[in-house]
mmCIF file of C-alpha atoms and ligand atoms in Angstrom:
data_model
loop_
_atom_site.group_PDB
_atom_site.id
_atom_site.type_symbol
_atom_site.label_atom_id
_atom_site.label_comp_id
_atom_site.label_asym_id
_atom_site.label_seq_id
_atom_site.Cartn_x
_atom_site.Cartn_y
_atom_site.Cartn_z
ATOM 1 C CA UNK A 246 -21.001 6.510 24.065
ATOM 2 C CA UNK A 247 -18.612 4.390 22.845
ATOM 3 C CA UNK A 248 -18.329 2.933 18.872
ATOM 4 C CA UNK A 249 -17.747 -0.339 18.900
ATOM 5 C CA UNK A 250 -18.575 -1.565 15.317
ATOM 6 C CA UNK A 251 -17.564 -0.815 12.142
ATOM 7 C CA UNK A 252 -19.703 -1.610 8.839
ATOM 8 C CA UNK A 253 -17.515 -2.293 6.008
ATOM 9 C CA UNK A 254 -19.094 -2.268 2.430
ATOM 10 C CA UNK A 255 -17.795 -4.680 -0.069
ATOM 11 C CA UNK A 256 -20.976 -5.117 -2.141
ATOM 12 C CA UNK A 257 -20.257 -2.519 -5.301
ATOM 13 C CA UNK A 258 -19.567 -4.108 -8.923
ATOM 14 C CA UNK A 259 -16.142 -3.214 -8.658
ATOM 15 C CA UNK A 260 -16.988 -2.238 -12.718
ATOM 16 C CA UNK A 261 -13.855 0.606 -13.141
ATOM 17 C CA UNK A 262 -11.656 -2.584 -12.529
ATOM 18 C CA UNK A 263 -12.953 -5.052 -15.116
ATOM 19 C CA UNK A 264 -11.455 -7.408 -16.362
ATOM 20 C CA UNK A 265 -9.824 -7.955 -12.868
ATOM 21 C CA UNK A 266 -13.153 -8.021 -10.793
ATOM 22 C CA UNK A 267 -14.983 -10.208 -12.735
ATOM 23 C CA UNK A 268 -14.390 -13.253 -10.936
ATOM 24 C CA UNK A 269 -12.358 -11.502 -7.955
ATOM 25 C CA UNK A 270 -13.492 -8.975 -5.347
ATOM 26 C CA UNK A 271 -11.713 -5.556 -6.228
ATOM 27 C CA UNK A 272 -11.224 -5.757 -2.752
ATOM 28 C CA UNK A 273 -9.345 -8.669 -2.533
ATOM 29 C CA UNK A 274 -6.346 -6.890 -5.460
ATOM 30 C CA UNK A 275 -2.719 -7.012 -3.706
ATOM 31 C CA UNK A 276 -1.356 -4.145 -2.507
ATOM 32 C CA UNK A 277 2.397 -5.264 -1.814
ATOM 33 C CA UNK A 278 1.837 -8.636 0.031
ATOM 34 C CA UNK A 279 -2.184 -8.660 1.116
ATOM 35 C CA UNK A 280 -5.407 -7.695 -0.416
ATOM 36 C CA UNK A 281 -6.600 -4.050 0.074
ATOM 37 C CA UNK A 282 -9.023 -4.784 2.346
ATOM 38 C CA UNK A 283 -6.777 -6.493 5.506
ATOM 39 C CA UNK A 284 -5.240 -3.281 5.417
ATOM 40 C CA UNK A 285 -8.870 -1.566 6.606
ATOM 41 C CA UNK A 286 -9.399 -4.460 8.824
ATOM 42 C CA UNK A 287 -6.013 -3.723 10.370
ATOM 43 C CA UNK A 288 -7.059 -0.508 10.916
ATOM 44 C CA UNK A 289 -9.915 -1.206 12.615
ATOM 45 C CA UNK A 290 -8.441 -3.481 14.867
ATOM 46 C CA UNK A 291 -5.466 -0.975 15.564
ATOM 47 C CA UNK A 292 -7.924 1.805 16.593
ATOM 48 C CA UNK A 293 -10.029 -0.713 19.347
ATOM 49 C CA UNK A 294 -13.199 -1.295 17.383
ATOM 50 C CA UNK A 295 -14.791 -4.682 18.590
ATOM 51 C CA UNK A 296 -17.058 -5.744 15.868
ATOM 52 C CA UNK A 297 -16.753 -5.634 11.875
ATOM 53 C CA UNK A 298 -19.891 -6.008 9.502
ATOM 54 C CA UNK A 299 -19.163 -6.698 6.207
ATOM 55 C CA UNK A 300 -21.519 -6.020 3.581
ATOM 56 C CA UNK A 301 -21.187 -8.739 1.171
ATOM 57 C CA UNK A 302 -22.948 -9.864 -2.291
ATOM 58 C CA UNK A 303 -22.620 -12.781 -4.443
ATOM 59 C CA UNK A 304 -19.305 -13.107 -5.709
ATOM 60 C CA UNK A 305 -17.480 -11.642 -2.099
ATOM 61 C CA UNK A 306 -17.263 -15.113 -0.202
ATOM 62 C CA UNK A 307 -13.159 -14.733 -1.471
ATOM 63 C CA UNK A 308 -13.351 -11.877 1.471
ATOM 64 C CA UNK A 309 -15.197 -13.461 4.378
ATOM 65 C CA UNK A 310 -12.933 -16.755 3.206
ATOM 66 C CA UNK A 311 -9.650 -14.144 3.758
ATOM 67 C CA UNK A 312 -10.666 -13.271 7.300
ATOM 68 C CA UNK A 313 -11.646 -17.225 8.381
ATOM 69 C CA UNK A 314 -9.801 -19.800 9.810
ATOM 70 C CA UNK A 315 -8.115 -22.508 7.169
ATOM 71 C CA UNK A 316 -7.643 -25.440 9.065
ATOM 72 C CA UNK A 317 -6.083 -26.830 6.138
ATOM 73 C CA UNK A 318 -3.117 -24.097 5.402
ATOM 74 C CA UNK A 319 -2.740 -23.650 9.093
ATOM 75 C CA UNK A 320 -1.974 -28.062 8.971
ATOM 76 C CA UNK A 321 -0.185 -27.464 6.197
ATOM 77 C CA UNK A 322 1.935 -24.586 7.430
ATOM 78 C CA UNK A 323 2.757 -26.589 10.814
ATOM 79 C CA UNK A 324 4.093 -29.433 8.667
ATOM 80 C CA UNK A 325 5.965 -27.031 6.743
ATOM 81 C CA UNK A 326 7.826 -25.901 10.155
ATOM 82 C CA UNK A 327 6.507 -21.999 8.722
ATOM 83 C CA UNK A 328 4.656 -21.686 12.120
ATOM 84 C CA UNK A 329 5.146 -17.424 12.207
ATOM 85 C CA UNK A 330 3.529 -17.248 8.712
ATOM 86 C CA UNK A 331 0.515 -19.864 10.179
ATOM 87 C CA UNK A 332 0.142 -17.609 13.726
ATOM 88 C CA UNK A 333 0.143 -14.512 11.445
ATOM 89 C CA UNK A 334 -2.272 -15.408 8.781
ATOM 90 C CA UNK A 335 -4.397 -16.534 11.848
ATOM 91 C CA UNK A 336 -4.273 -13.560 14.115
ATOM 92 C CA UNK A 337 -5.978 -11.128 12.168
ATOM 93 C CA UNK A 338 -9.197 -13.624 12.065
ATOM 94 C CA UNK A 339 -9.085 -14.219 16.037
ATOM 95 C CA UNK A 340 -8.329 -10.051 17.098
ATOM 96 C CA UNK A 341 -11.861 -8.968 15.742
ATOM 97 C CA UNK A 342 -15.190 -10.566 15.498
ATOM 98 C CA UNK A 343 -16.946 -10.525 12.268
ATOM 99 C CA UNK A 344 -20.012 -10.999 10.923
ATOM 100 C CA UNK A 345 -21.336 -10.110 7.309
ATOM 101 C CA UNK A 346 -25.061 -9.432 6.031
ATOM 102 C CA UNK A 347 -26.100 -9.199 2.468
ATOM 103 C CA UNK A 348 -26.907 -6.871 0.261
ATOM 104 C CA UNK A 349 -29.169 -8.381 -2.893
ATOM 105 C CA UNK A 350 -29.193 -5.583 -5.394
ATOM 106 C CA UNK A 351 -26.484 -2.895 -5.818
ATOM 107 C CA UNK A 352 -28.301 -0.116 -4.778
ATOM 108 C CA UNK A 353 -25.800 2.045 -3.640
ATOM 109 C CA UNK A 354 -23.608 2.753 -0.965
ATOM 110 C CA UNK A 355 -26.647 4.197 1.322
ATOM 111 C CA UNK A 356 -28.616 1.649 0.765
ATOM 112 C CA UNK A 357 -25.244 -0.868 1.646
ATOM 113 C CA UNK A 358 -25.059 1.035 5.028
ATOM 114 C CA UNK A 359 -29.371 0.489 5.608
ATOM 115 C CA UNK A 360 -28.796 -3.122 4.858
ATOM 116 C CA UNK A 361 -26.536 -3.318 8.295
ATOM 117 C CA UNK A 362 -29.047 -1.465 10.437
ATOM 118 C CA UNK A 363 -30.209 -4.669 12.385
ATOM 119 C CA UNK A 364 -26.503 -5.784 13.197
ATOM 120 C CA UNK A 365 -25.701 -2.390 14.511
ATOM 121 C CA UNK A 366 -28.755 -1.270 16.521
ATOM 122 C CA UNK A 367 -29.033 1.474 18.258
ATOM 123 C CA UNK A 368 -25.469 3.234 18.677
ATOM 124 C CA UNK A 369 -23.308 4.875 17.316
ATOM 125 C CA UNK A 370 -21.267 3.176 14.648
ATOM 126 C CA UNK A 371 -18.469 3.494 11.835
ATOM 127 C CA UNK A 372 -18.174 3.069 8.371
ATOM 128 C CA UNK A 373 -14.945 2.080 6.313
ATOM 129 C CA UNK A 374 -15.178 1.712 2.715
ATOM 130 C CA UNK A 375 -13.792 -1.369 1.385
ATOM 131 C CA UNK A 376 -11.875 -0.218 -1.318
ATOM 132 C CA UNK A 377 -10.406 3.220 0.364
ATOM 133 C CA UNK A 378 -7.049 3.312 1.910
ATOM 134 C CA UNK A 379 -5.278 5.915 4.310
ATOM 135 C CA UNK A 380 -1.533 5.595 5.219
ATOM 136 C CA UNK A 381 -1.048 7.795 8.243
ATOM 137 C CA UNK A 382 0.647 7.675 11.411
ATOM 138 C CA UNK A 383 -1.872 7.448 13.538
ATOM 139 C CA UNK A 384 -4.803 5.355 11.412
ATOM 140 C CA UNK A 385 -7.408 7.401 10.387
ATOM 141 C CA UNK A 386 -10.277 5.284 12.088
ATOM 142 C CA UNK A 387 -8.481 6.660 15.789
ATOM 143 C CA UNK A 388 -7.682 9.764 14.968
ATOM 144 C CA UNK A 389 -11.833 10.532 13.850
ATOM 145 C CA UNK A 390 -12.474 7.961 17.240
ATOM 146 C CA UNK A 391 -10.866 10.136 19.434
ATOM 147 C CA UNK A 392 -12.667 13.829 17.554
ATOM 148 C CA UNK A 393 -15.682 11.624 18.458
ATOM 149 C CA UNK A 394 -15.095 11.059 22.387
ATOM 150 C CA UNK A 395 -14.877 14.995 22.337
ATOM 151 C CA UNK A 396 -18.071 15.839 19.964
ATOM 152 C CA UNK A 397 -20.273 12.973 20.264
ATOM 153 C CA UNK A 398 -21.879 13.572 16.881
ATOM 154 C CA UNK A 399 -21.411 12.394 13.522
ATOM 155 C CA UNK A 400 -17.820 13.027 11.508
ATOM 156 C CA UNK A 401 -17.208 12.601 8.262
ATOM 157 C CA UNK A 402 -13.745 12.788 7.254
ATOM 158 C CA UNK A 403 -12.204 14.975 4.569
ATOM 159 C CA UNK A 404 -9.422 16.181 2.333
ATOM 160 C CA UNK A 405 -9.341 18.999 0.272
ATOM 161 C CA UNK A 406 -9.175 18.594 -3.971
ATOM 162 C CA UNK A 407 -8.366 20.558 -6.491
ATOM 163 C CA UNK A 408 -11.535 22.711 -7.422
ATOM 164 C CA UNK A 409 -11.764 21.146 -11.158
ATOM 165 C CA UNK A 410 -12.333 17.785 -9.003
ATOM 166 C CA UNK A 411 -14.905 18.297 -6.729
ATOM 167 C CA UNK A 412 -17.357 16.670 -9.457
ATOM 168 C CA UNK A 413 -16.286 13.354 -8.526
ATOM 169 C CA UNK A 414 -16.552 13.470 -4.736
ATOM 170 C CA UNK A 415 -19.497 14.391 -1.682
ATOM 171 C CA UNK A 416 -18.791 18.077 -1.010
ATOM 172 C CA UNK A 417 -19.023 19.174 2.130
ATOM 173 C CA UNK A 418 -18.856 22.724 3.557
ATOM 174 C CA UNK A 419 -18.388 23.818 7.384
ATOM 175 C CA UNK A 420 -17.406 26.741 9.556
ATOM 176 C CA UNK A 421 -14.288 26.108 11.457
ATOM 177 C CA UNK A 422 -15.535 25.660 15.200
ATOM 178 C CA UNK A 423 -11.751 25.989 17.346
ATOM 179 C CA UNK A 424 -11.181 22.438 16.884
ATOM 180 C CA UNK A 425 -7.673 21.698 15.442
ATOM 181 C CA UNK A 426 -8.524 20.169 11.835
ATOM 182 C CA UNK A 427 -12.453 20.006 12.621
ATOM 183 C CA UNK A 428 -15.311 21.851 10.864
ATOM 184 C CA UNK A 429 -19.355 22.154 12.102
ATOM 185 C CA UNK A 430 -21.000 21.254 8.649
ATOM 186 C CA UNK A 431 -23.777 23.596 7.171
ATOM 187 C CA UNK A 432 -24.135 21.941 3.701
ATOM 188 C CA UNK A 433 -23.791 18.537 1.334
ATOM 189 C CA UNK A 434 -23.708 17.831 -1.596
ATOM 190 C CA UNK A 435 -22.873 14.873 -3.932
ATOM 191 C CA UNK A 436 -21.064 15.098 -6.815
ATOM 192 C CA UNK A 437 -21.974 19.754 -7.581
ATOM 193 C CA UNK A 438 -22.145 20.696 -10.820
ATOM 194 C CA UNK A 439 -18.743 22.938 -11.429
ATOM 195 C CA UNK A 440 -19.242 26.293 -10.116
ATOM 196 C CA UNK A 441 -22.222 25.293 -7.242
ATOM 197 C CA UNK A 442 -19.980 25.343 -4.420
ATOM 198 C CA UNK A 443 -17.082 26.966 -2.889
ATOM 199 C CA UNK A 444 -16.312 24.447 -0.739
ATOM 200 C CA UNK A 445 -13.027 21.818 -1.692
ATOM 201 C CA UNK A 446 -13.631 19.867 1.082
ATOM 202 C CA UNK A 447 -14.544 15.711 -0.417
ATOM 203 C CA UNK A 448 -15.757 13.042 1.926
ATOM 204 C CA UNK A 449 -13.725 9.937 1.718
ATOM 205 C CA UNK A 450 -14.332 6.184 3.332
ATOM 206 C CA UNK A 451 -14.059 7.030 6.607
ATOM 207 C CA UNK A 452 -17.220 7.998 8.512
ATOM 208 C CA UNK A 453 -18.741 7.753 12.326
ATOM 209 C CA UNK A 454 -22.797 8.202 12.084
ATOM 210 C CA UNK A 455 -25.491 8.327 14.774
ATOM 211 C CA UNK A 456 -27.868 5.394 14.334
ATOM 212 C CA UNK A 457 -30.834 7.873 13.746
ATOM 213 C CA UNK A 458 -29.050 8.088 10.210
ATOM 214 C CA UNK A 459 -30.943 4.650 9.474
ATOM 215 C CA UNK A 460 -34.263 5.627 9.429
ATOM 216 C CA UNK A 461 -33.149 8.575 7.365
ATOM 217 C CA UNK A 462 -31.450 5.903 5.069
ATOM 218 C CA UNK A 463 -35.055 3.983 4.973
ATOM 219 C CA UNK A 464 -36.450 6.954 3.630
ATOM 220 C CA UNK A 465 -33.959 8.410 0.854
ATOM 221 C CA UNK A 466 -35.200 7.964 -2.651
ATOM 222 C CA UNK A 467 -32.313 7.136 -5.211
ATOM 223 C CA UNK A 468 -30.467 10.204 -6.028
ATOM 224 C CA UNK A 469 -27.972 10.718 -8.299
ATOM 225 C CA UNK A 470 -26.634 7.432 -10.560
ATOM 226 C CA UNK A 471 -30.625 6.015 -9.361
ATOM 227 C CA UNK A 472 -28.420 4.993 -6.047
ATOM 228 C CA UNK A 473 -29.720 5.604 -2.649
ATOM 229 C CA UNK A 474 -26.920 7.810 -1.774
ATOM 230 C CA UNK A 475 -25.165 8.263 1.588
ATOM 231 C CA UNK A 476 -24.502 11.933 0.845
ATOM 232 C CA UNK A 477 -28.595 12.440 0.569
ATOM 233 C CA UNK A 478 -28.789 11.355 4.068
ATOM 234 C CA UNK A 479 -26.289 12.765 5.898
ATOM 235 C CA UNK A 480 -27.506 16.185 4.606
ATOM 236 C CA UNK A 481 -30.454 15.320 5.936
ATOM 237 C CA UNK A 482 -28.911 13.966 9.497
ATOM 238 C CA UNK A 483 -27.144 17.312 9.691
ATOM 239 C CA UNK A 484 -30.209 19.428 9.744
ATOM 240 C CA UNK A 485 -31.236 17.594 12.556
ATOM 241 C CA UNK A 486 -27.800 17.367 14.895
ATOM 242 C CA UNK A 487 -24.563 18.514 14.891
ATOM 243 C CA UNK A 488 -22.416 16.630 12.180
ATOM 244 C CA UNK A 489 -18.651 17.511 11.954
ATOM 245 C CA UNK A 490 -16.152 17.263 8.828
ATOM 246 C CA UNK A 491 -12.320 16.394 10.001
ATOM 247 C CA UNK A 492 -9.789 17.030 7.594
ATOM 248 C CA UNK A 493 -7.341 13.550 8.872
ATOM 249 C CA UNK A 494 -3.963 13.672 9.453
ATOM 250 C CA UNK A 495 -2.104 11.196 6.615
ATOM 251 C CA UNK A 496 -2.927 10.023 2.587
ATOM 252 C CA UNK A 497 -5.853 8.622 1.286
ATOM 253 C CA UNK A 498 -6.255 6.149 -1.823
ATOM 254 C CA UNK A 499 -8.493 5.152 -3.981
ATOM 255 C CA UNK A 500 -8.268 1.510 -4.452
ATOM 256 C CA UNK A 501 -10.611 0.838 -6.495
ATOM 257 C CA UNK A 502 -9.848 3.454 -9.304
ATOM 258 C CA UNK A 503 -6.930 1.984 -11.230
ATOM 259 C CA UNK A 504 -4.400 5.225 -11.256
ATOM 260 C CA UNK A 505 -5.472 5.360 -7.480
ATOM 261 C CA UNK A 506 -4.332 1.660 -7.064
ATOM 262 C CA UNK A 507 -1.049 2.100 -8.544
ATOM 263 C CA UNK A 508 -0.367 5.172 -6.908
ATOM 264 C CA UNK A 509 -1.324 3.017 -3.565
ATOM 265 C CA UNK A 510 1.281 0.049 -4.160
ATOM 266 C CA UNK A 511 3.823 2.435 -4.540
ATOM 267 C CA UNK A 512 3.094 4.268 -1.275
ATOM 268 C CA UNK A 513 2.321 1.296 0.812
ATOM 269 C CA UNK A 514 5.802 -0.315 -0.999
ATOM 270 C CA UNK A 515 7.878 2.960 0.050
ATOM 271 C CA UNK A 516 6.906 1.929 3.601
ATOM 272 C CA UNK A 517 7.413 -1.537 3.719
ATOM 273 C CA UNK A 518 10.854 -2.315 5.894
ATOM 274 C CA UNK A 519 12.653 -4.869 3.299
ATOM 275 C CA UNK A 520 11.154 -3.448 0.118
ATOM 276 C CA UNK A 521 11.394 0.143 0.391
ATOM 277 C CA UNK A 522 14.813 0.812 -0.481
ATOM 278 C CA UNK A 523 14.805 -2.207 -3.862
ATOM 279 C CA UNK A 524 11.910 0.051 -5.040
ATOM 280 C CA UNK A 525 13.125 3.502 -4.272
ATOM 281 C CA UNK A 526 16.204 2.426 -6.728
ATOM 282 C CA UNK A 527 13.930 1.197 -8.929
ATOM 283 C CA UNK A 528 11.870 4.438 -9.310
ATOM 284 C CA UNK A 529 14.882 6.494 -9.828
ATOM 285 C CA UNK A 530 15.936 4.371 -12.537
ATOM 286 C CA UNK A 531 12.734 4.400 -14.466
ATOM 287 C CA UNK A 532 12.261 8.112 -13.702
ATOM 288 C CA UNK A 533 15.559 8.942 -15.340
ATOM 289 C CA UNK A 534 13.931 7.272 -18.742
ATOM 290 C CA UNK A 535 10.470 9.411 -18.970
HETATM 291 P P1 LIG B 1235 -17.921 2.409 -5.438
HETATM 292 O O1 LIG B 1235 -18.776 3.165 -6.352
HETATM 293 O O2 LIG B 1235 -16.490 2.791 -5.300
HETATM 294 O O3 LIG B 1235 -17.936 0.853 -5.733
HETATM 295 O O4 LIG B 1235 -18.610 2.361 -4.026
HETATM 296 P P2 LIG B 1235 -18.359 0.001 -6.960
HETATM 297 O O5 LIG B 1235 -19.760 0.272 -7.330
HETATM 298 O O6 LIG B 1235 -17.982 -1.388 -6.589
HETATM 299 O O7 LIG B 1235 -17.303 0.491 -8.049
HETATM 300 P P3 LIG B 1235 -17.399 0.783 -9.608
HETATM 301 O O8 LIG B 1235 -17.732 2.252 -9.680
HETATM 302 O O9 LIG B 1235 -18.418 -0.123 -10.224
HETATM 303 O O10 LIG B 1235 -16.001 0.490 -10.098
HETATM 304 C C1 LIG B 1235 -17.972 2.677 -2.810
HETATM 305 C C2 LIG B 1235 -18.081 1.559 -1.813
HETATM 306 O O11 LIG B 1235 -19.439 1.204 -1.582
HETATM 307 C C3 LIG B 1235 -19.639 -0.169 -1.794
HETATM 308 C C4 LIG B 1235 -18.494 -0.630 -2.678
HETATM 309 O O12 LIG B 1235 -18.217 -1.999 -2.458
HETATM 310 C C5 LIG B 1235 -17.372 0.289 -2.230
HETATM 311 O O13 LIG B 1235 -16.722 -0.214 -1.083
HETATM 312 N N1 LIG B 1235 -20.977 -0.364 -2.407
HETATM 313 C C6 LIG B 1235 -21.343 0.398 -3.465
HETATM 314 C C7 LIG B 1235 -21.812 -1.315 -1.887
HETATM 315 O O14 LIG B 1235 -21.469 -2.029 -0.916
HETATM 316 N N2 LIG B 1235 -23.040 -1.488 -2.466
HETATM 317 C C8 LIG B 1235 -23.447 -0.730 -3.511
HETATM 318 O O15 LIG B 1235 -24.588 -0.914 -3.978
HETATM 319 C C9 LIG B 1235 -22.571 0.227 -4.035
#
């Protein structure tokens, strides 16, 4: 069965990034020349998903706003003669179709994901979180899209941390099953003590989950942080199918930690085609001073 939607939850506090996020989405922070999240939109669009469902919250209209037509600008622009900047600014609203439900209390990413059920019915569907980037060749969303035409079950997608980190993430641990980059998982667990697992595999934002992970969702009490936590219910959907972790070709980013963010306008500035070289100089210069 094909995916063909991706839920994208933008309803957290965004608290690590206060001041910033009190009156703007973390979200919606630059990262070279566009907000964080058109960069996951992009790469949902590049890998041939047809619907996105944002999960909003008061305060995230700035978002939906990003994504919509602006008659006005586009008016503007035209007069302006700066038609390439209007056609670009408009494409990435006409390529996908998006909708956005709400989520009234910050329960937790789990519960962000339950809130979408109804949009996304009964199939097979993927998750991106808002504030979670991954530079890679091929983007990440494809590369677990096409594991999934093979497998047909649930992936999460991983990278492996230093052991003295895996406090902070979802652990997940797997036998390898002869699929390049690909393990069968046996266990979760969200955010183990030091010293409970051997595993140093951590789940990122990137996820593709069977829909039967919904009613699982409906029925997870809040874990850890009093959250309903995704972690609780994938452990659960992976005693009852097959659910694979994928270790992804490329880097991933936290956005919405602020060493994370800095480390991700650097990357995403090394890339960019008229920047890259201005900033390389830069960074030698300053690196010659610490
Ligand atoms: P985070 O824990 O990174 O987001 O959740 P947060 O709560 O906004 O951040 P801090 O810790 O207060 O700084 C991961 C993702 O899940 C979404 C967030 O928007 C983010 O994309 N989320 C989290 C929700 O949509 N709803 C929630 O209740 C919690």
């Amino acid at each position: 069965m094909k995916v063909r939607k991706a839920v994208i939850p933008v309803a957290g506090l965004g608290t690590r990034f206060l001041p910033a996020t009190k009156a703007i989405p973390k979200e919606m922070l630059t990262i070279v020349d566009r907000p964080t999240i058109q960069y996951i939109v992009e790469e949902v669009v590049a890998s041939g998903i047809d619907q996105i469902i944002f999960v909003t919250s008061e305060g995230k209209s700035a978002i939906e706003n990003h994504f919509d037509y602006n008659f006005h600008l586009d008016s503007v622009l035209k007069e302006k003669n700066k038609v390439a900047l209007g056609e670009e600014l408009n494409n990435i609203s006409n390529l996908i179709d998006i909708v956005s439900v709400r989520q009234k209390k910050p329960l937790g990413l789990g519960h962000a994901i339950w809130t979408a059920r109804h949009v996304v019915g009964n199939e097979p569907f993927m998750v991106l979180l808002g504030d979670d980037l991954v530079l890679a060749k091929t983007p990440c969303a494809k590369q677990m899209l096409n594991l999934f035409d093979d497998v047909g079950e649930s992936i999460v997608a991983v990278q492996r941390v230093p052991a003295d980190q895996t406090y902070q993430y979802g652990i997940v641990e797997g036998e390898k099953n002869g699929r390049d980059r690909t393990h069968k998982v046996t266990r979760m667990v969200e955010k183990p003590a030091p010293g409970t697992t051997d595993s140093d595999m951590a789940i990122i934002g990137r996820y593709i989950l069977m829909p039967q992970v919904f009613d699982l969702l409906g029925r997870t009490t809040p874990g850890h942080g009093g959250e309903i936590q995704l972690t609780d219910a994938l452990l659960a959907l992976s005693k009852k199918r097959a659910m694979y972790a994928y270790e992804f070709e490329g880097t991933r980013y936290d956005a919405g930690d602020k060493l994370g963010y800095l480390k991700a306008i650097l990357a995403y500035g090394l890339t960019h085609p008229v920047l890259k070289e201005g900033l390389k100089a830069h960074i030698r210069e300053i690196a010659a001073t610490i």
